[in-house]
Short mmCIF file of C-alpha atoms and ligand atoms in Angstrom, two decimals:
data_model
loop_
_atom_site.label_atom_id
_atom_site.label_comp_id
_atom_site.label_asym_id
_atom_site.label_seq_id
_atom_site.Cartn_x
_atom_site.Cartn_y
_atom_site.Cartn_z
CA MET N 1 99.03 77.21 139.31
CA ILE N 2 97.96 79.68 141.97
CA PHE N 3 101.60 80.27 142.75
CA LEU N 4 102.30 80.96 139.09
CA SER N 5 99.52 83.45 138.76
CA PHE N 6 100.80 85.26 141.87
CA ILE N 7 104.20 85.72 140.40
CA GLY N 8 102.75 86.22 136.93
CA ILE N 9 104.44 89.54 136.50
CA SER N 10 107.92 88.23 137.14
CA ILE N 11 107.25 85.26 134.88
CA ILE N 12 106.33 87.63 132.12
CA LEU N 13 109.27 89.85 132.86
CA PHE N 14 111.84 87.08 133.07
CA PRO N 15 111.81 85.97 129.44
CA SER N 16 111.69 89.61 128.41
CA ILE N 17 115.32 89.95 129.50
CA SER N 18 116.40 88.02 126.42
CA ILE N 19 113.86 89.98 124.34
CA PHE N 20 115.86 93.10 125.17
CA ALA N 21 118.78 91.69 123.23
CA ALA N 22 118.27 92.48 119.58
CA MET N 23 117.94 89.49 117.32
CA ILE N 24 119.44 89.25 113.87
CA THR N 25 116.65 87.63 111.88
CA ASP N 26 118.09 87.81 108.37
CA ILE N 27 121.02 88.97 106.29
CA ARG N 28 121.00 89.98 102.60
CA PHE N 29 123.30 91.62 100.11
CA TRP N 30 122.94 93.54 96.82
CA SER N 31 125.76 93.89 94.31
CA ALA N 32 126.13 97.06 92.28
CA PRO N 33 129.11 97.66 89.94
CA ASP N 34 130.76 100.06 92.42
CA HIS N 35 129.38 98.94 95.79
CA THR N 36 127.96 96.03 97.70
CA ARG N 37 125.19 96.65 100.18
CA VAL N 38 124.82 94.29 103.13
CA VAL N 39 121.61 94.48 105.16
CA LEU N 40 120.97 92.93 108.57
CA ASP N 41 117.33 92.62 109.73
CA LEU N 42 117.02 93.32 113.45
CA THR N 43 114.30 93.24 116.08
CA GLU N 44 115.84 96.29 117.86
CA PRO N 45 118.38 98.94 117.04
CA ILE N 46 121.90 97.85 118.05
CA GLN N 47 125.29 99.20 118.98
CA TYR N 48 128.36 98.15 117.06
CA GLU N 49 132.06 98.77 116.72
CA SER N 50 133.71 98.50 113.34
CA SER N 51 137.32 97.94 112.37
CA PHE N 52 139.23 97.17 109.19
CA GLN N 53 141.78 94.40 109.08
CA GLU N 54 144.66 94.43 106.56
CA LYS N 55 145.65 90.80 106.26
CA PRO N 56 143.41 89.30 105.10
CA LEU N 57 141.35 92.28 103.98
CA GLN N 58 138.26 92.26 106.19
CA LEU N 59 135.77 94.60 107.75
CA HIS N 60 134.75 93.51 111.28
CA LEU N 61 131.65 94.65 113.07
CA GLU N 62 131.22 93.66 116.68
CA LEU N 63 127.49 93.80 117.30
CA LYS N 64 126.56 94.28 120.96
CA GLY N 65 123.45 93.14 122.83
CA THR N 66 122.66 90.88 119.91
CA SER N 67 121.83 87.28 119.27
CA LEU N 68 121.33 85.30 116.10
CA THR N 69 118.06 83.73 115.08
CA THR N 70 118.87 83.41 111.41
CA GLN N 71 120.39 80.07 110.46
CA LYS N 72 122.76 81.81 108.07
CA ARG N 73 126.38 81.79 109.31
CA GLU N 74 128.19 82.05 105.99
CA VAL N 75 126.81 83.87 102.98
CA GLU N 76 128.64 83.39 99.70
CA VAL N 77 128.80 86.70 97.80
CA ASN N 78 131.44 86.34 95.09
CA ASP N 79 130.82 89.65 93.38
CA PRO N 80 133.72 91.90 92.29
CA LEU N 81 134.03 93.32 95.82
CA LEU N 82 133.41 90.56 98.39
CA THR N 83 134.00 86.83 98.60
CA LYS N 84 131.68 86.10 101.53
CA ILE N 85 130.05 87.30 104.72
CA SER N 86 130.34 85.46 108.05
CA LEU N 87 128.33 85.77 111.22
CA ILE N 88 130.07 84.46 114.32
CA ASP N 89 128.27 84.00 117.64
CA LEU N 90 130.70 85.20 120.30
CA GLY N 91 128.32 84.34 123.17
CA LYS N 92 127.27 86.78 125.94
CA ASP N 93 124.97 88.58 123.50
CA LYS N 94 127.75 89.45 121.09
CA VAL N 95 127.91 88.66 117.41
CA LYS N 96 130.75 89.36 115.01
CA LEU N 97 130.06 90.18 111.39
CA VAL N 98 132.99 89.66 109.03
CA LEU N 99 132.96 90.98 105.48
CA HIS N 100 135.69 89.27 103.40
CA GLN N 101 136.90 91.83 100.88
CA LYS N 102 138.58 91.28 97.52
CA LYS N 103 140.04 94.79 97.46
CA THR N 104 140.32 97.99 99.48
CA LEU N 105 136.86 99.43 100.09
CA ASN N 106 135.25 102.29 101.93
CA ALA N 107 132.54 101.52 104.43
CA ASN N 108 129.36 103.47 105.04
CA ILE N 109 127.41 102.07 107.98
CA TYR N 110 124.00 103.31 109.08
CA ALA N 111 120.79 102.19 110.76
CA LEU N 112 117.32 102.31 109.18
CA LYS N 113 114.17 102.44 111.28
CA PRO N 114 111.22 100.13 110.59
CA TYR N 115 109.32 101.21 107.51
CA LEU N 116 106.21 99.55 106.10
CA ASP N 117 106.96 95.81 106.25
CA LYS N 118 110.68 96.32 106.92
CA PRO N 119 112.08 95.92 110.43
CA HIS N 120 115.00 97.76 112.04
CA ARG N 121 118.00 97.36 109.76
CA LEU N 122 121.70 97.88 109.85
CA VAL N 123 123.08 98.73 106.42
CA ILE N 124 126.72 98.39 105.44
CA ASP N 125 127.65 99.89 102.10
CA LEU N 126 131.10 98.84 100.93
CA VAL N 127 132.12 101.23 98.19
CA ASP N 128 134.87 100.79 95.59
CA LEU N 129 135.84 104.42 95.07
CA VAL N 130 138.15 103.58 92.16
CA GLN N 131 135.37 101.75 90.31
CA GLU N 132 132.88 104.47 91.16
CA LYS N 133 135.12 107.08 89.51
CA LYS N 134 135.75 104.82 86.53
CA GLU N 135 132.00 104.34 85.95
CA GLN N 136 131.47 108.06 86.13
CA GLU N 137 134.30 108.79 83.68
CA GLU N 138 133.00 106.17 81.26
CA ARG N 139 129.57 107.81 81.31
CA GLN N 140 131.05 111.23 80.68
CA LYS N 141 133.16 109.85 77.86
CA GLN N 142 130.00 108.71 76.04
CA LYS N 143 128.95 112.31 75.84
CA GLU N 144 132.21 113.30 74.16
CA VAL N 145 132.56 110.44 71.71
CA ARG N 146 129.02 110.45 70.41
CA PRO N 147 128.74 111.13 66.69
CA LYS N 148 127.20 114.49 65.78
CA GLY N 149 123.44 114.39 65.65
CA THR N 150 123.17 111.30 67.89
CA LYS N 151 120.48 111.51 70.55
CA ILE N 152 121.06 110.02 73.96
CA VAL N 153 118.23 108.33 75.85
CA VAL N 154 118.62 107.22 79.44
CA ILE N 155 116.17 104.62 80.70
CA ASP N 156 115.70 104.39 84.43
CA PRO N 157 114.25 101.15 85.78
CA GLY N 158 112.72 102.24 89.11
CA HIS N 159 113.48 100.79 92.56
CA GLY N 160 115.94 97.83 92.94
CA GLY N 161 117.77 95.97 95.68
CA GLU N 162 116.22 96.55 99.12
CA ASP N 163 113.34 98.39 97.46
CA PRO N 164 111.11 95.97 95.47
CA GLY N 165 108.61 98.69 94.48
CA ALA N 166 104.98 97.53 94.23
CA VAL N 167 104.38 93.79 94.61
CA GLY N 168 101.67 91.83 92.75
CA PRO N 169 99.25 89.24 94.15
CA LYS N 170 101.53 86.52 92.70
CA LYS N 171 104.54 88.24 94.34
CA THR N 172 105.84 89.68 91.07
CA MET N 173 108.09 92.59 91.96
CA GLU N 174 108.06 95.94 90.20
CA LYS N 175 111.86 96.19 90.34
CA ASP N 176 112.26 93.01 88.23
CA ILE N 177 109.64 93.88 85.59
CA VAL N 178 110.93 97.42 85.00
CA LEU N 179 114.50 96.15 84.60
CA LYS N 180 113.37 93.60 82.01
CA VAL N 181 111.43 96.18 79.97
CA GLY N 182 114.34 98.63 80.35
CA GLU N 183 116.81 96.07 78.97
CA LYS N 184 114.52 95.39 76.00
CA MET N 185 114.21 99.12 75.30
CA ILE N 186 117.98 99.56 75.31
CA HIS N 187 118.34 96.65 72.94
CA PHE N 188 115.78 98.00 70.45
CA LEU N 189 116.84 101.64 70.77
CA ASN N 190 120.50 100.85 70.08
CA GLN N 191 119.51 99.31 66.75
CA ASN N 192 118.94 102.87 65.52
CA LYS N 193 122.12 104.53 64.32
CA GLU N 194 121.04 107.97 65.45
CA ILE N 195 120.15 106.92 69.02
CA GLN N 196 122.33 105.73 71.91
CA ALA N 197 120.55 104.37 74.95
CA PHE N 198 121.78 103.60 78.47
CA LEU N 199 120.33 102.28 81.72
CA THR N 200 120.68 103.98 85.09
CA ARG N 201 120.85 100.59 86.81
CA LYS N 202 121.91 97.33 85.17
CA GLY N 203 121.07 94.90 87.95
CA ASP N 204 119.20 94.34 91.18
CA TYR N 205 120.55 97.14 93.34
CA PHE N 206 119.24 100.48 94.52
CA ILE N 207 120.31 103.89 93.27
CA PRO N 208 119.14 106.97 95.17
CA LEU N 209 116.68 109.02 93.12
CA GLU N 210 118.89 112.12 92.80
CA GLU N 211 121.76 109.89 91.71
CA ARG N 212 119.65 108.63 88.78
CA ILE N 213 119.38 112.16 87.41
CA LYS N 214 123.11 112.64 87.94
CA ILE N 215 123.79 109.52 85.89
CA ALA N 216 121.50 110.77 83.08
CA ARG N 217 123.32 114.11 83.10
CA GLU N 218 126.75 112.41 82.95
CA TYR N 219 125.61 110.55 79.83
CA GLY N 220 124.40 113.88 78.42
CA ALA N 221 120.84 112.61 78.10
CA ASP N 222 118.49 114.29 75.64
CA LEU N 223 115.58 112.34 77.10
CA PHE N 224 115.07 110.53 80.41
CA ILE N 225 112.41 107.84 80.89
CA SER N 226 111.75 106.36 84.33
CA LEU N 227 109.96 103.01 84.21
CA HIS N 228 107.56 101.86 86.90
CA THR N 229 104.57 99.62 87.49
CA ASP N 230 101.71 101.04 89.54
CA GLY N 231 100.37 99.76 92.85
CA SER N 232 97.03 100.29 94.58
CA PHE N 233 95.09 98.98 97.58
CA ASN N 234 92.21 98.69 95.13
CA PRO N 235 92.81 95.42 93.26
CA GLN N 236 90.49 96.63 90.49
CA ALA N 237 92.72 99.56 89.53
CA ARG N 238 94.53 98.95 86.26
CA GLY N 239 95.93 100.60 83.13
CA SER N 240 98.97 102.66 82.12
CA SER N 241 99.71 106.24 83.09
CA ILE N 242 102.26 108.83 82.09
CA TYR N 243 103.62 111.44 84.50
CA CYS N 244 105.45 114.70 83.88
CA LEU N 245 106.85 117.14 86.40
CA SER N 246 104.47 119.59 87.96
CA LEU N 247 105.96 122.93 88.94
CA SER N 248 102.87 123.99 90.83
CA GLY N 249 102.36 120.82 92.89
CA ALA N 250 100.51 117.64 92.22
CA THR N 251 97.55 117.69 89.82
CA ASP N 252 95.24 115.93 92.22
CA GLU N 253 95.11 113.92 95.40
CA ALA N 254 95.80 110.62 93.64
CA ALA N 255 98.95 112.00 92.13
CA LYS N 256 99.97 113.29 95.53
CA ILE N 257 99.73 109.82 97.03
CA LEU N 258 101.63 108.37 94.11
CA ASP N 259 104.16 111.10 94.44
CA ASP N 260 104.76 109.93 97.97
CA LYS N 261 104.87 106.28 96.98
CA GLU N 262 107.53 106.71 94.31
CA ASN N 263 109.60 109.18 96.28
CA MET N 264 109.63 107.04 99.42
CA SER N 265 111.88 104.67 97.44
CA ASN N 266 114.76 106.55 98.97
CA VAL N 267 113.60 105.67 102.46
CA LEU N 268 113.11 102.05 101.58
CA GLY N 269 116.26 101.57 99.57
CA GLY N 270 118.41 103.63 101.86
CA ALA N 271 119.28 106.88 100.17
CA PHE N 272 122.10 107.63 102.53
CA LEU N 273 124.63 106.50 100.02
CA ARG N 274 127.19 109.26 99.77
CA PRO N 275 124.78 112.20 99.87
CA ALA N 276 127.75 114.51 99.40
CA SER N 277 128.05 113.30 95.82
CA ILE N 278 124.80 115.00 94.88
CA VAL N 279 126.28 118.17 93.51
CA LYS N 280 124.29 121.33 93.77
CA ASP N 281 125.78 124.03 91.65
CA PRO N 282 125.38 127.32 93.54
CA ASN N 283 126.35 129.31 90.47
CA LEU N 284 123.36 128.31 88.42
CA ASN N 285 121.45 131.45 87.72
CA GLN N 286 117.83 131.11 88.86
CA ILE N 287 116.40 132.78 85.76
CA LEU N 288 118.39 130.58 83.48
CA LEU N 289 117.29 127.58 85.48
CA ASP N 290 113.64 128.60 85.17
CA LEU N 291 113.97 129.02 81.41
CA MET N 292 115.65 125.68 81.14
CA GLN N 293 113.04 124.04 83.33
CA ASN N 294 110.21 125.54 81.29
CA ASN N 295 111.71 124.25 78.09
CA SER N 296 112.30 120.78 79.54
CA MET N 297 108.72 120.70 80.78
CA LYS N 298 107.38 121.72 77.40
CA GLU N 299 109.43 119.03 75.75
CA SER N 300 108.40 116.42 78.36
CA LEU N 301 104.74 117.16 77.67
CA ARG N 302 105.34 116.85 73.91
CA PHE N 303 106.91 113.44 74.47
CA ALA N 304 104.15 112.44 76.88
CA GLU N 305 101.54 113.15 74.16
CA TYR N 306 103.28 110.74 71.78
CA LEU N 307 103.54 108.13 74.52
CA LEU N 308 99.84 108.26 75.29
CA GLU N 309 99.08 107.72 71.63
CA ASP N 310 101.42 104.74 71.28
CA ILE N 311 100.83 103.07 74.65
CA LYS N 312 97.07 102.85 74.35
CA VAL N 313 97.53 100.35 71.53
CA VAL N 314 99.32 98.03 73.97
CA ASN N 315 97.39 98.58 77.20
CA GLN N 316 94.34 100.53 78.35
CA LEU N 317 95.05 103.96 79.78
CA LYS N 318 94.27 104.73 83.40
CA TYR N 319 93.75 108.42 82.52
CA PRO N 320 93.10 109.87 79.04
CA SER N 321 95.81 112.47 79.52
CA TYR N 322 99.23 112.68 81.16
CA ARG N 323 99.38 113.53 84.85
CA GLN N 324 101.68 115.87 86.68
CA ALA N 325 103.35 115.16 89.99
CA ASN N 326 106.47 116.13 91.91
CA PHE N 327 108.58 113.03 91.43
CA ILE N 328 112.19 113.53 92.39
CA VAL N 329 113.35 111.69 89.26
CA LEU N 330 111.54 114.24 87.11
CA LYS N 331 113.26 117.24 88.61
CA ALA N 332 116.21 117.62 86.23
CA PRO N 333 115.77 121.16 84.87
CA ASP N 334 117.99 120.40 81.89
CA ILE N 335 116.60 117.02 80.70
CA PRO N 336 113.09 116.39 79.37
CA SER N 337 111.84 113.58 81.60
CA VAL N 338 108.77 111.39 81.95
CA LEU N 339 107.79 108.67 84.37
CA MET N 340 105.71 105.84 83.10
CA GLU N 341 103.56 103.48 85.14
CA MET N 342 103.23 100.64 82.63
CA ALA N 343 100.34 98.86 84.36
CA PHE N 344 99.05 98.01 87.86
CA ILE N 345 101.10 95.15 89.20
CA THR N 346 98.56 94.89 92.06
CA ASN N 347 95.82 93.99 89.55
CA LYS N 348 95.64 90.27 88.73
CA GLU N 349 95.15 90.79 85.01
CA ASP N 350 97.81 93.54 84.70
CA GLU N 351 100.27 91.46 86.72
CA ARG N 352 99.77 88.55 84.34
CA LEU N 353 100.43 90.82 81.37
CA LEU N 354 103.50 92.43 82.93
CA LYS N 355 105.12 89.05 83.44
CA ARG N 356 104.67 88.09 79.80
CA ASN N 357 107.67 88.45 77.54
CA ASP N 358 105.54 89.49 74.53
CA PHE N 359 103.79 92.20 76.55
CA GLN N 360 107.12 93.54 77.81
CA GLU N 361 108.39 93.57 74.23
CA LYS N 362 105.29 95.34 72.92
CA MET N 363 105.55 97.90 75.70
CA ALA N 364 109.23 98.53 74.94
CA LYS N 365 108.58 98.85 71.20
CA SER N 366 105.72 101.31 71.62
CA LEU N 367 107.91 103.45 73.87
CA ILE N 368 110.52 103.44 71.12
CA THR N 369 107.97 104.51 68.49
CA SER N 370 107.32 107.55 70.68
CA VAL N 371 111.03 108.23 71.15
CA LYS N 372 111.53 108.23 67.36
CA LYS N 373 108.59 110.59 66.82
CA TYR N 374 109.97 112.87 69.49
CA PHE N 375 113.42 113.13 67.90
CA LYS N 376 112.09 113.55 64.36
CA PRO N 377 113.09 117.01 63.17
ZN1 ZN U 1 107.55 102.57 91.20
#
């Protein structure tokens, strides 16, 4: 024992040699219509070398200074892009990651630092450029084929994929609830001949915030509604709130924090997905842009007033009026946009409501009542 305590330092140091090798603790994937995102959880950042193989079509990543602690060796994917993912232990602190492709894909590989409860991550986005273009063209076509007088509403279920949003005490995830309400809204809205409604995301995957606006614009949206559920460290906080864009900064401190919370989605979900595709038109005249923005804001506030009226029948309001904050998803100068926090998922009672099908339906229907009022000539 004495001997051990004398060489205590080297005993402590010895096992730390293997600690220096990064460990892969988990592997996940998220399927979007035009890309599949594969995420490796790591204890340390790692070095890797990637190569494509033609026959069979595979992307190989040789991960260096790495060992496996996850039991997963084969992950079945079977989405339109990949069949499966394999992890092969090569020994000597080397692991090979093989992505089995169904078609030719482009790879975007990047590391994410630890953030909140997320560890170091290596993200591999496999993008189907053909499908991506097709989706975009289909959205743009909607704009052209719409009957005269038809209004287009784009519903944006917040978060998705790697980014769960706020999580309730019973582990209910914001990303799932907002998608469910969004789907219900689309269903009810499309029963009106004069309205066509679309979702920004149709499944459990992440879309960068700027990309959501781009999608709305491609559809030619007349109105954009981003759906969220609120989260707070205070378990007592509850109720619905409506947010519009603020041009002069956040209304108050609370909105500033919220602002942060919603916008950090990009950090959580990994917003590094083809940033070049976010087009900034340098020719847009600033004055014209300001005029447009002012009009969109005025229209957003008009819609927000209707929403407050109709929502309070379904759930108590957190604030008697709409709030203003600098959410990225509200920054389209050309589309009236609101962000709605339906209820506090971090409150036991609100979480219970949010999970209920009849509450989701009531919420969707009251939103639609407001949409109809808004479009009424
Ligand atoms: Zn949210």
